[in-house]
PDB file of C-alpha atoms in Angstrom:
ATOM      1  CA  MET E1174     -17.422  11.622  -8.210  1.00  0.00           C
ATOM      2  CA  ARG E1175     -14.796   8.968  -8.529  1.00  0.00           C
ATOM      3  CA  THR E1176     -14.951   5.425  -7.325  1.00  0.00           C
ATOM      4  CA  VAL E1177     -11.886   4.543  -5.254  1.00  0.00           C
ATOM      5  CA  VAL E1178     -10.679   1.204  -3.856  1.00  0.00           C
ATOM      6  CA  VAL E1179      -8.198   1.120  -1.102  1.00  0.00           C
ATOM      7  CA  THR E1180      -6.878  -2.185   0.102  1.00  0.00           C
ATOM      8  CA  GLY E1181      -5.839  -2.540   3.846  1.00  0.00           C
ATOM      9  CA  GLY E1182      -8.036   0.490   4.462  1.00  0.00           C
ATOM     10  CA  ALA E1183      -9.022  -0.145   8.144  1.00  0.00           C
ATOM     11  CA  THR E1184      -6.123   1.422   9.858  1.00  0.00           C
ATOM     12  CA  GLY E1185      -2.928   3.561   9.444  1.00  0.00           C
ATOM     13  CA  ILE E1186      -1.903   4.750   5.980  1.00  0.00           C
ATOM     14  CA  GLY E1187      -4.845   3.031   4.292  1.00  0.00           C
ATOM     15  CA  TYR E1188      -7.381   4.699   6.665  1.00  0.00           C
ATOM     16  CA  ALA E1189      -5.830   8.126   6.112  1.00  0.00           C
ATOM     17  CA  VAL E1190      -5.825   7.718   2.337  1.00  0.00           C
ATOM     18  CA  ALA E1191      -9.497   6.526   2.327  1.00  0.00           C
ATOM     19  CA  GLU E1192     -10.412   9.405   4.629  1.00  0.00           C
ATOM     20  CA  SER E1193      -8.953  11.917   2.281  1.00  0.00           C
ATOM     21  CA  PHE E1194     -10.800  10.548  -0.600  1.00  0.00           C
ATOM     22  CA  THR E1195     -14.106  10.550   1.317  1.00  0.00           C
ATOM     23  CA  ARG E1196     -13.540  14.227   2.336  1.00  0.00           C
ATOM     24  CA  ALA E1197     -13.171  14.983  -1.398  1.00  0.00           C
ATOM     25  CA  GLY E1198     -16.541  13.352  -2.011  1.00  0.00           C
ATOM     26  CA  ASP E1199     -15.489  10.246  -3.749  1.00  0.00           C
ATOM     27  CA  HIS E1200     -17.216   6.869  -3.396  1.00  0.00           C
ATOM     28  CA  VAL E1201     -14.715   4.742  -1.461  1.00  0.00           C
ATOM     29  CA  VAL E1202     -14.529   1.132  -0.939  1.00  0.00           C
ATOM     30  CA  ILE E1203     -12.092  -0.208   1.651  1.00  0.00           C
ATOM     31  CA  THR E1204     -10.882  -3.844   1.906  1.00  0.00           C
ATOM     32  CA  GLY E1205      -8.975  -5.887   4.425  1.00  0.00           C
ATOM     33  CA  ARG E1206      -8.582  -9.248   6.003  1.00  0.00           C
ATOM     34  CA  ARG E1207     -10.006  -8.451   9.523  1.00  0.00           C
ATOM     35  CA  GLU E1208     -13.752  -7.834   9.034  1.00  0.00           C
ATOM     36  CA  ALA E1209     -14.748  -6.286  12.319  1.00  0.00           C
ATOM     37  CA  PRO E1210     -12.104  -3.372  12.311  1.00  0.00           C
ATOM     38  CA  LEU E1211     -12.849  -3.093   8.565  1.00  0.00           C
ATOM     39  CA  ARG E1212     -16.560  -2.480   9.013  1.00  0.00           C
ATOM     40  CA  GLU E1213     -15.969  -0.204  11.951  1.00  0.00           C
ATOM     41  CA  ALA E1214     -13.634   1.984   9.805  1.00  0.00           C
ATOM     42  CA  ALA E1215     -16.051   1.977   6.996  1.00  0.00           C
ATOM     43  CA  ASP E1216     -18.847   3.258   9.336  1.00  0.00           C
ATOM     44  CA  ARG E1217     -16.592   6.174  10.609  1.00  0.00           C
ATOM     45  CA  LEU E1218     -15.679   7.034   7.053  1.00  0.00           C
ATOM     46  CA  GLY E1219     -18.979   6.710   5.272  1.00  0.00           C
ATOM     47  CA  ALA E1220     -17.252   4.070   3.007  1.00  0.00           C
ATOM     48  CA  MET E1221     -18.161   0.547   1.845  1.00  0.00           C
ATOM     49  CA  ALA E1222     -16.368  -2.325   3.436  1.00  0.00           C
ATOM     50  CA  VAL E1223     -15.517  -5.476   1.358  1.00  0.00           C
ATOM     51  CA  PRO E1224     -13.507  -7.990   3.594  1.00  0.00           C
ATOM     52  CA  PHE E1225     -11.205 -10.462   1.904  1.00  0.00           C
ATOM     53  CA  ASP E1226      -7.549 -11.422   1.905  1.00  0.00           C
ATOM     54  CA  ALA E1227      -5.874  -9.718  -1.002  1.00  0.00           C
ATOM     55  CA  ALA E1228      -3.106 -12.279  -1.178  1.00  0.00           C
ATOM     56  CA  ASP E1229      -5.553 -15.200  -1.712  1.00  0.00           C
ATOM     57  CA  PRO E1230      -6.517 -15.602  -5.365  1.00  0.00           C
ATOM     58  CA  ALA E1231      -9.814 -17.382  -4.478  1.00  0.00           C
ATOM     59  CA  ALA E1232     -10.726 -14.658  -1.979  1.00  0.00           C
ATOM     60  CA  VAL E1233     -10.022 -11.977  -4.542  1.00  0.00           C
ATOM     61  CA  THR E1234     -12.056 -13.741  -7.172  1.00  0.00           C
ATOM     62  CA  GLY E1235     -14.962 -14.201  -4.707  1.00  0.00           C
ATOM     63  CA  ALA E1236     -14.810 -10.635  -3.767  1.00  0.00           C
ATOM     64  CA  LEU E1237     -15.221  -9.295  -7.319  1.00  0.00           C
ATOM     65  CA  ALA E1238     -18.954  -9.524  -7.206  1.00  0.00           C
ATOM     66  CA  LEU E1239     -18.946  -7.023  -4.301  1.00  0.00           C
ATOM     67  CA  LEU E1240     -16.357  -4.571  -5.783  1.00  0.00           C
ATOM     68  CA  PRO E1241     -17.346  -1.785  -8.138  1.00  0.00           C
ATOM     69  CA  ASP E1242     -17.886  -2.282 -11.772  1.00  0.00           C
ATOM     70  CA  ARG E1243     -15.929   0.766 -12.560  1.00  0.00           C
ATOM     71  CA  VAL E1244     -12.794   1.844 -10.705  1.00  0.00           C
ATOM     72  CA  ASP E1245     -11.239   5.269 -11.161  1.00  0.00           C
ATOM     73  CA  VAL E1246      -8.517   4.837  -8.438  1.00  0.00           C
ATOM     74  CA  LEU E1247      -6.900   1.792  -6.866  1.00  0.00           C
ATOM     75  CA  VAL E1248      -4.566   2.213  -3.884  1.00  0.00           C
ATOM     76  CA  ASN E1249      -2.724  -1.027  -2.973  1.00  0.00           C
ATOM     77  CA  ASN E1250      -1.959  -0.511   0.513  1.00  0.00           C
ATOM     78  CA  ALA E1251      -2.382  -3.970   2.012  1.00  0.00           C
ATOM     79  CA  GLY E1252       0.781  -5.571   3.333  1.00  0.00           C
ATOM     80  CA  GLY E1253       3.288  -4.957   6.194  1.00  0.00           C
ATOM     81  CA  ASN E1254       6.272  -6.865   7.552  1.00  0.00           C
ATOM     82  CA  THR E1255       4.969 -10.296   8.191  1.00  0.00           C
ATOM     83  CA  ASP E1256       8.295 -11.174  10.030  1.00  0.00           C
ATOM     84  CA  PHE E1257       6.832  -9.300  13.067  1.00  0.00           C
ATOM     85  CA  ASP E1258       4.055 -12.029  13.211  1.00  0.00           C
ATOM     86  CA  ARG E1259       6.037 -15.135  12.472  1.00  0.00           C
ATOM     87  CA  PRO E1260       8.752 -17.087  14.492  1.00  0.00           C
ATOM     88  CA  ASP E1261      12.425 -16.545  13.662  1.00  0.00           C
ATOM     89  CA  ASP E1262      13.499 -19.125  11.130  1.00  0.00           C
ATOM     90  CA  GLY E1263      16.863 -19.616  12.666  1.00  0.00           C
ATOM     91  CA  ASP E1264      18.778 -22.034  10.487  1.00  0.00           C
ATOM     92  CA  ASP E1265      15.657 -23.843   9.168  1.00  0.00           C
ATOM     93  CA  LEU E1266      15.610 -23.449   5.513  1.00  0.00           C
ATOM     94  CA  ALA E1267      12.022 -24.480   5.342  1.00  0.00           C
ATOM     95  CA  ALA E1268      11.009 -21.917   7.859  1.00  0.00           C
ATOM     96  CA  LEU E1269      13.065 -19.368   6.045  1.00  0.00           C
ATOM     97  CA  ALA E1270      11.324 -20.033   2.740  1.00  0.00           C
ATOM     98  CA  ALA E1271       8.003 -19.798   4.308  1.00  0.00           C
ATOM     99  CA  ASN E1272       8.867 -16.496   5.980  1.00  0.00           C
ATOM    100  CA  TRP E1273       9.988 -14.980   2.721  1.00  0.00           C
ATOM    101  CA  ARG E1274       6.934 -16.225   0.908  1.00  0.00           C
ATOM    102  CA  ALA E1275       4.726 -14.598   3.545  1.00  0.00           C
ATOM    103  CA  ASN E1276       6.104 -11.205   2.897  1.00  0.00           C
ATOM    104  CA  LEU E1277       6.096 -11.688  -0.875  1.00  0.00           C
ATOM    105  CA  ASP E1278       2.361 -12.656  -0.578  1.00  0.00           C
ATOM    106  CA  ALA E1279       1.424  -9.865   1.741  1.00  0.00           C
ATOM    107  CA  ASN E1280       3.243  -7.028  -0.076  1.00  0.00           C
ATOM    108  CA  LEU E1281       3.686  -8.042  -3.744  1.00  0.00           C
ATOM    109  CA  LEU E1282       1.171 -10.687  -4.659  1.00  0.00           C
ATOM    110  CA  SER E1283      -1.642  -8.858  -2.979  1.00  0.00           C
ATOM    111  CA  ALA E1284      -1.132  -5.826  -5.189  1.00  0.00           C
ATOM    112  CA  VAL E1285      -0.640  -8.038  -8.280  1.00  0.00           C
ATOM    113  CA  LEU E1286      -3.854  -9.944  -7.685  1.00  0.00           C
ATOM    114  CA  VAL E1287      -5.992  -7.117  -7.011  1.00  0.00           C
ATOM    115  CA  THR E1288      -4.749  -4.843  -9.693  1.00  0.00           C
ATOM    116  CA  THR E1289      -5.030  -7.716 -12.332  1.00  0.00           C
ATOM    117  CA  ALA E1290      -8.600  -8.576 -11.111  1.00  0.00           C
ATOM    118  CA  LEU E1291      -9.717  -5.023 -11.533  1.00  0.00           C
ATOM    119  CA  THR E1292      -7.846  -4.142 -14.756  1.00  0.00           C
ATOM    120  CA  PRO E1293     -10.931  -4.775 -16.896  1.00  0.00           C
ATOM    121  CA  ARG E1294     -12.945  -2.422 -14.589  1.00  0.00           C
ATOM    122  CA  PHE E1295     -10.386   0.456 -14.724  1.00  0.00           C
ATOM    123  CA  ALA E1296     -11.713   3.612 -16.410  1.00  0.00           C
ATOM    124  CA  ASP E1297      -9.684   5.202 -18.933  1.00  0.00           C
ATOM    125  CA  ASP E1298      -7.176   7.654 -17.262  1.00  0.00           C
ATOM    126  CA  ALA E1299      -7.517   5.706 -13.968  1.00  0.00           C
ATOM    127  CA  ARG E1300      -4.929   5.910 -11.352  1.00  0.00           C
ATOM    128  CA  ILE E1301      -2.975   3.063  -9.586  1.00  0.00           C
ATOM    129  CA  VAL E1302      -0.924   3.854  -6.450  1.00  0.00           C
ATOM    130  CA  THR E1303       0.933   1.019  -4.498  1.00  0.00           C
ATOM    131  CA  ILE E1304       2.486   1.778  -1.154  1.00  0.00           C
ATOM    132  CA  GLY E1305       6.151   0.709  -1.067  1.00  0.00           C
ATOM    133  CA  SER E1306       8.750   1.417   1.565  1.00  0.00           C
ATOM    134  CA  ILE E1307      12.099   2.886   2.225  1.00  0.00           C
ATOM    135  CA  ALA E1308      13.116  -0.714   3.049  1.00  0.00           C
ATOM    136  CA  ALA E1309      13.159  -1.384  -0.768  1.00  0.00           C
ATOM    137  CA  ARG E1310      16.309   0.827  -0.950  1.00  0.00           C
ATOM    138  CA  LEU E1311      17.773   0.448   2.598  1.00  0.00           C
ATOM    139  CA  GLY E1312      17.103  -3.253   3.095  1.00  0.00           C
ATOM    140  CA  ALA E1313      14.953  -5.275   5.503  1.00  0.00           C
ATOM    141  CA  ASN E1314      15.394  -8.843   4.335  1.00  0.00           C
ATOM    142  CA  SER E1315      12.271 -10.344   2.920  1.00  0.00           C
ATOM    143  CA  TYR E1316      10.166  -7.311   3.538  1.00  0.00           C
ATOM    144  CA  GLY E1317      12.642  -4.961   1.793  1.00  0.00           C
ATOM    145  CA  ALA E1318      12.918  -7.460  -1.143  1.00  0.00           C
ATOM    146  CA  ALA E1319       9.118  -7.690  -1.452  1.00  0.00           C
ATOM    147  CA  LYS E1320       8.772  -3.894  -1.598  1.00  0.00           C
ATOM    148  CA  ALA E1321      11.732  -3.701  -4.137  1.00  0.00           C
ATOM    149  CA  ALA E1322       9.773  -6.193  -6.311  1.00  0.00           C
ATOM    150  CA  VAL E1323       6.718  -3.888  -6.042  1.00  0.00           C
ATOM    151  CA  GLU E1324       8.673  -1.146  -7.666  1.00  0.00           C
ATOM    152  CA  ALA E1325       9.710  -3.363 -10.597  1.00  0.00           C
ATOM    153  CA  TRP E1326       6.236  -4.792 -11.037  1.00  0.00           C
ATOM    154  CA  THR E1327       4.823  -1.240 -11.030  1.00  0.00           C
ATOM    155  CA  ALA E1328       7.161  -0.239 -13.954  1.00  0.00           C
ATOM    156  CA  SER E1329       5.508  -3.119 -15.893  1.00  0.00           C
ATOM    157  CA  VAL E1330       1.913  -2.056 -15.083  1.00  0.00           C
ATOM    158  CA  ALA E1331       2.734   1.415 -16.245  1.00  0.00           C
ATOM    159  CA  THR E1332       3.912   0.067 -19.602  1.00  0.00           C
ATOM    160  CA  GLN E1333       0.887  -2.187 -19.986  1.00  0.00           C
ATOM    161  CA  LEU E1334      -1.835   0.298 -19.155  1.00  0.00           C
ATOM    162  CA  GLY E1335      -0.254   3.453 -20.228  1.00  0.00           C
ATOM    163  CA  PRO E1336      -1.902   3.416 -23.576  1.00  0.00           C
ATOM    164  CA  ARG E1337      -5.255   3.774 -21.927  1.00  0.00           C
ATOM    165  CA  GLY E1338      -4.033   6.953 -20.058  1.00  0.00           C
ATOM    166  CA  ILE E1339      -3.713   4.869 -16.734  1.00  0.00           C
ATOM    167  CA  THR E1340      -0.891   5.701 -14.468  1.00  0.00           C
ATOM    168  CA  ALA E1341       0.838   3.429 -12.001  1.00  0.00           C
ATOM    169  CA  ASN E1342       3.216   4.748  -9.273  1.00  0.00           C
ATOM    170  CA  VAL E1343       4.540   3.818  -6.025  1.00  0.00           C
ATOM    171  CA  VAL E1344       4.555   5.920  -2.856  1.00  0.00           C
ATOM    172  CA  SER E1345       7.497   4.847  -0.640  1.00  0.00           C
ATOM    173  CA  PRO E1346       7.315   6.037   3.030  1.00  0.00           C
ATOM    174  CA  GLY E1347       9.999   6.134   5.602  1.00  0.00           C
ATOM    175  CA  LEU E1348       9.173   6.088   9.335  1.00  0.00           C
ATOM    176  CA  ILE E1349       5.534   6.853   9.730  1.00  0.00           C
ATOM    177  CA  VAL E1350       4.135   7.259  13.248  1.00  0.00           C
ATOM    178  CA  ALA E1351       0.631   6.290  14.372  1.00  0.00           C
ATOM    179  CA  THR E1352       0.294   2.988  12.529  1.00  0.00           C
ATOM    180  CA  GLU E1353       0.311  -0.686  13.558  1.00  0.00           C
ATOM    181  CA  PHE E1354       3.331  -1.462  11.452  1.00  0.00           C
ATOM    182  CA  PHE E1355       5.859  -2.108  14.237  1.00  0.00           C
ATOM    183  CA  ARG E1356       3.313  -4.012  16.409  1.00  0.00           C
ATOM    184  CA  ASP E1357       4.349  -1.677  19.378  1.00  0.00           C
ATOM    185  CA  ARG E1358       7.970  -2.955  19.164  1.00  0.00           C
ATOM    186  CA  MET E1359       9.579   0.265  18.049  1.00  0.00           C
ATOM    187  CA  THR E1360      11.582   1.878  20.947  1.00  0.00           C
ATOM    188  CA  ASP E1361      12.107   5.572  21.505  1.00  0.00           C
ATOM    189  CA  GLU E1362      15.793   4.959  20.446  1.00  0.00           C
ATOM    190  CA  GLY E1363      14.666   3.420  17.252  1.00  0.00           C
ATOM    191  CA  VAL E1364      12.385   6.307  16.446  1.00  0.00           C
ATOM    192  CA  ALA E1365      15.219   8.711  17.326  1.00  0.00           C
ATOM    193  CA  GLN E1366      17.682   7.045  15.048  1.00  0.00           C
ATOM    194  CA  ARG E1367      15.251   7.180  12.089  1.00  0.00           C
ATOM    195  CA  VAL E1368      14.436  10.809  12.757  1.00  0.00           C
ATOM    196  CA  ALA E1369      18.058  11.676  12.985  1.00  0.00           C
ATOM    197  CA  ALA E1370      18.449  10.203   9.444  1.00  0.00           C
ATOM    198  CA  THR E1371      15.927  12.746   7.989  1.00  0.00           C
ATOM    199  CA  ARG E1372      16.777  16.206   6.647  1.00  0.00           C
ATOM    200  CA  ASN E1373      13.740  17.856   8.249  1.00  0.00           C
ATOM    201  CA  GLY E1374      14.127  16.350  11.656  1.00  0.00           C
ATOM    202  CA  ARG E1375      10.734  14.706  12.117  1.00  0.00           C
ATOM    203  CA  PRO E1376       8.920  11.324  11.553  1.00  0.00           C
ATOM    204  CA  GLY E1377       6.391  11.151   8.789  1.00  0.00           C
ATOM    205  CA  THR E1378       2.632  11.099   9.354  1.00  0.00           C
ATOM    206  CA  THR E1379      -0.148   9.237   7.542  1.00  0.00           C
ATOM    207  CA  ALA E1380      -1.326  12.559   6.355  1.00  0.00           C
ATOM    208  CA  ASP E1381       2.056  13.082   4.552  1.00  0.00           C
ATOM    209  CA  VAL E1382       1.436   9.866   2.626  1.00  0.00           C
ATOM    210  CA  ALA E1383      -2.215  10.530   1.923  1.00  0.00           C
ATOM    211  CA  ALA E1384      -1.279  13.978   0.512  1.00  0.00           C
ATOM    212  CA  THR E1385       1.174  12.308  -1.911  1.00  0.00           C
ATOM    213  CA  VAL E1386      -1.453   9.815  -2.916  1.00  0.00           C
ATOM    214  CA  ASP E1387      -3.975  12.579  -3.477  1.00  0.00           C
ATOM    215  CA  PHE E1388      -1.574  14.374  -5.950  1.00  0.00           C
ATOM    216  CA  LEU E1389      -0.572  11.131  -7.840  1.00  0.00           C
ATOM    217  CA  THR E1390      -4.402  10.331  -8.376  1.00  0.00           C
ATOM    218  CA  SER E1391      -5.221  13.795  -9.524  1.00  0.00           C
ATOM    219  CA  PRO E1392      -5.645  14.998 -13.140  1.00  0.00           C
ATOM    220  CA  ALA E1393      -2.506  17.097 -12.677  1.00  0.00           C
ATOM    221  CA  ALA E1394      -0.271  13.946 -12.393  1.00  0.00           C
ATOM    222  CA  GLY E1395      -1.463  12.399 -15.731  1.00  0.00           C
ATOM    223  CA  HIS E1396       2.134  12.495 -17.109  1.00  0.00           C
ATOM    224  CA  LEU E1397       3.759  10.966 -13.962  1.00  0.00           C
ATOM    225  CA  THR E1398       3.819   7.144 -14.218  1.00  0.00           C
ATOM    226  CA  GLY E1399       6.211   4.325 -13.406  1.00  0.00           C
ATOM    227  CA  GLN E1400       7.762   6.311 -10.661  1.00  0.00           C
ATOM    228  CA  VAL E1401       8.750   5.817  -7.045  1.00  0.00           C
ATOM    229  CA  VAL E1402       7.916   8.940  -4.984  1.00  0.00           C
ATOM    230  CA  HIS E1403       9.865   8.774  -1.682  1.00  0.00           C
ATOM    231  CA  VAL E1404       8.091  10.374   1.364  1.00  0.00           C
ATOM    232  CA  ASN E1405      10.776  10.099   4.044  1.00  0.00           C
ATOM    233  CA  GLY E1406      11.961  13.545   4.995  1.00  0.00           C
ATOM    234  CA  GLY E1407      15.170  12.927   3.070  1.00  0.00           C
ATOM    235  CA  ALA E1408      16.351   9.790   4.875  1.00  0.00           C
ATOM    236  CA  TYR E1409      16.731   8.311   1.461  1.00  0.00           C
ATOM    237  CA  LEU E1410      17.271  10.473  -1.516  1.00  0.00           C
ATOM    238  CA  GLY E1411      15.678   9.152  -4.544  1.00  0.00           C
ATOM    239  CA  ARG E1412      18.174  10.406  -7.055  1.00  0.00           C
TER     240      ARG E1412
END
């Protein structure tokens, strides 16, 4: 039985990833900022809930006492496009800077802090997967920039931890339905445009992402590290 930590595990992709690990018989810990939905999700999954803000250094430090002493798999899923939750900065440079920092904190710093905090606890041959986005290649202002930074940082992690047999990779989804990502703002036209850009003519699902994470965290993927695996139906070709 492996011990697995999934950040942002209460809903969407994080929940699907955690569910796949629990079905495999692994001991799963899910984390998130919103305590009530996190604990509800943990009850449904048969997982352990540890609520904290992964982008807050003090909160991460405080959560260490509740996190496992040994970690075989870490999935950095916490994040999302914070621009959906913040006012338009307009021409206000201070607001612009705050909005950019918010996306960098949520998507990059959260992964950096949790991974660094858990590094002494990683088992040899552990697996680290961070959820990226097609936006890193196609653009989406501060959100896309933050996800592009995740890719560069992951390459560094793969180098640093590779001698211990630990792998670090990015799973980069395109449009995924049945998540809270778009905050109910995605129109039918927007979905149709994104589906039209795929080669297989359909949106992605959380199960598509979870299956890719399953492979990357398996023994069969031990020689696959520092990579970005695109799960987008061919909307972006990672060549």
